[in-house]
Short mmCIF file of C-alpha atoms in Angstrom, two decimals:
data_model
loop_
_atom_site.label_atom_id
_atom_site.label_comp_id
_atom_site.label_asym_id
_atom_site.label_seq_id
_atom_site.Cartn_x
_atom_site.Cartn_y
_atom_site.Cartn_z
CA UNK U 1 24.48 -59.36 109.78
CA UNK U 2 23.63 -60.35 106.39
CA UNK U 3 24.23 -63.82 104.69
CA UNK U 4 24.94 -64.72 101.27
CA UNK U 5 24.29 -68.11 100.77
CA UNK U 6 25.68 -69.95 97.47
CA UNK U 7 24.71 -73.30 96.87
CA UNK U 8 21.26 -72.39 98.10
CA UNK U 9 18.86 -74.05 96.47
CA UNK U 10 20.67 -77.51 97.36
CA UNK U 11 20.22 -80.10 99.82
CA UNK U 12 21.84 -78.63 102.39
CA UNK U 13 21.58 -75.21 100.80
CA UNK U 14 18.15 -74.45 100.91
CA UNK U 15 18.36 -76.05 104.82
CA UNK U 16 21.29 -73.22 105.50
CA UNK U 17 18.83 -70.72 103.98
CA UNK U 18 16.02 -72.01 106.53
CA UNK U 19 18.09 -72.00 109.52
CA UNK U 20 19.19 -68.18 108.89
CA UNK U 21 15.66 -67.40 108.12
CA UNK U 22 14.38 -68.73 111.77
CA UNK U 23 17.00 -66.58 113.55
CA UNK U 24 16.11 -63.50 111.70
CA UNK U 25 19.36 -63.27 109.43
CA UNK U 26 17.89 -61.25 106.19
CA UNK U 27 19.51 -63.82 103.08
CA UNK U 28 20.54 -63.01 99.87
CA UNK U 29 20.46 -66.18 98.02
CA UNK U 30 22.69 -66.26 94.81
CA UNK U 31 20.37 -68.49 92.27
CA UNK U 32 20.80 -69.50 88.68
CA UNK U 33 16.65 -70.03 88.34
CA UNK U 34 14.36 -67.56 90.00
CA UNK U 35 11.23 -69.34 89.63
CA UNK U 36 12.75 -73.14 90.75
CA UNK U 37 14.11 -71.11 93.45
CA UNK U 38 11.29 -69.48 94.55
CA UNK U 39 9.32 -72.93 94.43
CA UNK U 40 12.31 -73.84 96.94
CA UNK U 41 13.24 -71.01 99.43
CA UNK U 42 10.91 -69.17 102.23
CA UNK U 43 9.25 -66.57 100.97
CA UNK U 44 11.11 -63.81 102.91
CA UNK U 45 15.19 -65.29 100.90
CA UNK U 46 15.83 -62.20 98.86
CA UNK U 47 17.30 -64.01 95.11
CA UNK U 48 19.54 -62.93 93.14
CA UNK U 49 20.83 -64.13 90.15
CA UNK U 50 24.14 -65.28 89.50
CA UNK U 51 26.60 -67.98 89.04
CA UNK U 52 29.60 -69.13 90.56
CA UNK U 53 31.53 -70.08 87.57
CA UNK U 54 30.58 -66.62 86.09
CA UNK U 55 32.67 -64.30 88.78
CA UNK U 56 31.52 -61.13 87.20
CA UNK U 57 27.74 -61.72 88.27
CA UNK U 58 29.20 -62.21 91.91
CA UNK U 59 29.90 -58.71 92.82
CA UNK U 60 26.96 -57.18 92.42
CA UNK U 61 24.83 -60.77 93.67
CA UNK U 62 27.07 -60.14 97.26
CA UNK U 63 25.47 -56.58 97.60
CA UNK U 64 25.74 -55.71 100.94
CA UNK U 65 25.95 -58.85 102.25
CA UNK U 66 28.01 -58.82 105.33
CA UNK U 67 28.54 -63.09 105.45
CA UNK U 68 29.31 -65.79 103.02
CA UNK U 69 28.50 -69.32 103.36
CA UNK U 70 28.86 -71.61 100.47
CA UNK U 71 27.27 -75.24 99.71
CA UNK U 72 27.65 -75.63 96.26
CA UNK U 73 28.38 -78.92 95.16
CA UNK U 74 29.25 -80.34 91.29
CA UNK U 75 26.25 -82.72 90.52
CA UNK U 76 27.27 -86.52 89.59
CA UNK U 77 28.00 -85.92 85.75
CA UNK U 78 29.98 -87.10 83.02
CA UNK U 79 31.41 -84.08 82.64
CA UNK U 80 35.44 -84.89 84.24
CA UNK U 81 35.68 -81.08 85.31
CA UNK U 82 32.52 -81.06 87.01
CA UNK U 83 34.21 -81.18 90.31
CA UNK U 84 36.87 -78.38 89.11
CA UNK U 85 34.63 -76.30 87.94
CA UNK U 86 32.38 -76.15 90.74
CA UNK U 87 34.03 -77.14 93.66
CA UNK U 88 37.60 -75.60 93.06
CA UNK U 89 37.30 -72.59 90.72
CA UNK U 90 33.43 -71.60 91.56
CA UNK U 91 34.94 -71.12 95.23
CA UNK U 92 37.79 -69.02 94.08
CA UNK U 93 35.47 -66.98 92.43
CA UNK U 94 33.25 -66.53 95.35
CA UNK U 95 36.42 -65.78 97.94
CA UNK U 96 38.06 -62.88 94.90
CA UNK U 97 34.47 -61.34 95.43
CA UNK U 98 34.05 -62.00 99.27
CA UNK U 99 37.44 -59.93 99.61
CA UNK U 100 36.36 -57.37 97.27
CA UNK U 101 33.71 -56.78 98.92
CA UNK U 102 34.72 -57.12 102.39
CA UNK U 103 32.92 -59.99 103.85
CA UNK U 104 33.21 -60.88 107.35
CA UNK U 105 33.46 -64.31 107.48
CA UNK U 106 32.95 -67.33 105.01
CA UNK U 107 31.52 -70.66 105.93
CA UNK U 108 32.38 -73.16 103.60
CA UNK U 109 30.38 -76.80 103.70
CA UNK U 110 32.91 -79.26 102.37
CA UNK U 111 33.38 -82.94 102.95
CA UNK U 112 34.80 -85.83 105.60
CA UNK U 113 37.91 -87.48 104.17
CA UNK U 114 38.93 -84.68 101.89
CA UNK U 115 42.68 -85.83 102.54
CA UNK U 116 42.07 -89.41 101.89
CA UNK U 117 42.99 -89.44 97.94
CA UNK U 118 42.04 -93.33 97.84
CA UNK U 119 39.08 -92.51 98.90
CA UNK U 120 35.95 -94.09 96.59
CA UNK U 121 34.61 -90.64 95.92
CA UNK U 122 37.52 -89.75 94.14
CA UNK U 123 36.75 -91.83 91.10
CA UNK U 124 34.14 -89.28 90.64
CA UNK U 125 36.47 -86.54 88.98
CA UNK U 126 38.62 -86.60 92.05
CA UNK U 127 35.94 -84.55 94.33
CA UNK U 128 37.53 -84.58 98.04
CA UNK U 129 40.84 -83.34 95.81
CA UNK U 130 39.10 -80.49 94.62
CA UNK U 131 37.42 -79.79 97.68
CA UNK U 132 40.25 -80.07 99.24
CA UNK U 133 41.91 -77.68 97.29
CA UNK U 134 39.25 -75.05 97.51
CA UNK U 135 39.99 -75.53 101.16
CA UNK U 136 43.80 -74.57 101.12
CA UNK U 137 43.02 -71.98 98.85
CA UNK U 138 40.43 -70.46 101.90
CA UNK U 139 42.84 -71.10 104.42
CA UNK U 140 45.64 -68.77 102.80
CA UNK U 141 42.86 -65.91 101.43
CA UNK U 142 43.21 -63.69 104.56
CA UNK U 143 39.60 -63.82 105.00
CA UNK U 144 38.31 -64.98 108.35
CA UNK U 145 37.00 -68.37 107.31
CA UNK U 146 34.96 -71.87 108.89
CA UNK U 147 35.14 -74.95 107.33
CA UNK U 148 32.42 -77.59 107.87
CA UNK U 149 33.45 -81.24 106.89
CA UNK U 150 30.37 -83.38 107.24
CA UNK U 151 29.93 -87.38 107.32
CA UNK U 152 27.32 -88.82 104.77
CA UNK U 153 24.38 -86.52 104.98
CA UNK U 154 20.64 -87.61 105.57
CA UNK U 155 17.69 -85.64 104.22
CA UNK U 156 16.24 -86.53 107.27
CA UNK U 157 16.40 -85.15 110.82
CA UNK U 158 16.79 -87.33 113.75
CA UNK U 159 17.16 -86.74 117.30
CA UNK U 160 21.39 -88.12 117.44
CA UNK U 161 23.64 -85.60 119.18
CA UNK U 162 26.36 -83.45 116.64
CA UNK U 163 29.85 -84.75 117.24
CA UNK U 164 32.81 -82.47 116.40
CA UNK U 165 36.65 -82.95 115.89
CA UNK U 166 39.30 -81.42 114.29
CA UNK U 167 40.39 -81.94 110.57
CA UNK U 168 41.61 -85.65 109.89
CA UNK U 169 40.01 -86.78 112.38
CA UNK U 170 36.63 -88.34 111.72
CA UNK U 171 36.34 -91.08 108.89
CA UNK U 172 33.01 -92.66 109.15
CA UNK U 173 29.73 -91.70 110.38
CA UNK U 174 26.72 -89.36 108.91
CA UNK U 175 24.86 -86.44 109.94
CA UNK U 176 21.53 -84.70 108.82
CA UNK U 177 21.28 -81.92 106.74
CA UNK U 178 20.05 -80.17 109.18
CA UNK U 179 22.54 -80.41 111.45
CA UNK U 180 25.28 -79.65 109.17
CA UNK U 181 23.18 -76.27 108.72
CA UNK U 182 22.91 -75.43 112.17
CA UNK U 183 26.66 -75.91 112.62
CA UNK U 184 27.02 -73.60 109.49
CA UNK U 185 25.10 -70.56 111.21
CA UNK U 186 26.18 -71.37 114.53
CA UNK U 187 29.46 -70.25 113.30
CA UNK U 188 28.94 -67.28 112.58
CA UNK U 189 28.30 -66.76 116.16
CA UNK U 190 30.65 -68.94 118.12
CA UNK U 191 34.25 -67.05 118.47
CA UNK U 192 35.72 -70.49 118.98
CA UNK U 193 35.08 -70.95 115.10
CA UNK U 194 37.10 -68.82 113.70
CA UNK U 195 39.54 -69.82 111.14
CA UNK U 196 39.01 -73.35 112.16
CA UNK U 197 38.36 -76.95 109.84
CA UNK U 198 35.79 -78.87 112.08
CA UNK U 199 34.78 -82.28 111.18
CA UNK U 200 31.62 -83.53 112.01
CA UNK U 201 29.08 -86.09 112.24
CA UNK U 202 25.64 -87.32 114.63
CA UNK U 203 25.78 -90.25 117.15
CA UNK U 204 22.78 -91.44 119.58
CA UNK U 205 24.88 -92.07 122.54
CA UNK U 206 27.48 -88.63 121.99
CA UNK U 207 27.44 -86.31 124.79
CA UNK U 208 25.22 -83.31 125.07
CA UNK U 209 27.34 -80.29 124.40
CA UNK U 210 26.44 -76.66 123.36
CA UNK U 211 27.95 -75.09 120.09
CA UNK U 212 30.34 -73.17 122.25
CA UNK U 213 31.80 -76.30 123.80
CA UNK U 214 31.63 -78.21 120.21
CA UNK U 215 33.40 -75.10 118.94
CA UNK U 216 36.63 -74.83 121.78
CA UNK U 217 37.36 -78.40 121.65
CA UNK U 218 38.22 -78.15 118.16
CA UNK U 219 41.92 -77.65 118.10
#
């Protein structure tokens, strides 16, 4: 296995990069600054550079890359086709490539409440629509795909137990960054994840389950 991560110098980006790092999982991580990215990433994240919105630079960024998992994100701008841009047509452009290249399975780190269109995020450039969007337009690709919906995230880890359910679902609730990571990787493992939209979020008094269980519950 080999993982391209997009998105990787993010928030949750650079903690997907981490988490593949500490299980041995050689990265390719598709940057549009090599030196703020190397300030970022562990040492051993092989960078490339590329863009998402600039789908001829993906090819050759995917390499030999065997897995895709993508946390890219449109920054809060005043720009209305941030979200668009980023969050709808970057990820087209990363699945045309991920198919031309034959990539195994794509993770995709969107958001809770995608389907809620009166949802407060949407006055930012409708977001969840265009997330939700890039999720449809996953779902009917042909490639074998995970989607990760996550609560509000926290930058910081904390000892609450991951809590997963199946799209439309969860509505409230947050989860670390790291969590939403491990979920992420553990995907790429977990035959229960497959081609699946799992929602999910971290609660003190949840139950203690392993990824496998969190994974077949998940209808």
């Amino acid at each position: 296995m080999k993982a391209f991560v997009a998105g990787a110098t993010g928030e949750t980006g650079r903690r997907i990069v981490q988490e593949l790092i500490d299980r041995n999982i050689p990265v390719r991580a598709l940057v549009r600054d090599i030196d703020k990215a190397r300030a970022i990433l562990p040492p051993e994240t092989e960078l490339v550079l590329g863009d998402v919105l600039q789908p001829e630079s993906l090819n050759t960024a995917l390499g030999d890359s065997t897995v895709l998992l993508c946390a890219t994100g449109a920054k809060p701008s005043f720009d209305p086709t941030g979200p668009y841009q980023v969050d709808f047509a970057g990820t087209q452009n990363l699945v045309a490539a991920a198919k031309s290249q034959g990539i195994e399975h794509f993770v995709l780190v969107s958001s809770l409440c995608v389907s809620q269109f009166f949802h407060p995020l949407n006055l930012f450039w409708l977001i969840l629509v265009w997330k939700k969007q890039a999720e449809e337009y996953i779902q009917k690709s042909g490639l074998t795909y995970t989607i990760v919906r996550p609560g509000g995230l926290k930058n910081e880890d904390n000892s609450d137990r991951i809590v997963m359910q199946s799209a439309d679902t969860l509505f409230d609730g947050s989860i670390p960054r790291k969590k939403v990571a491990q979920v992420a990787v553990e995907s790429l493992f977990e035959p229960g994840a497959r081609n699946k939209i799992v929602e999910v979020v971290a609660k003190p008094d949840a139950a203690v389950k392993s990824f496998a269980e969190l994974f077949a519950h998940v209808a």
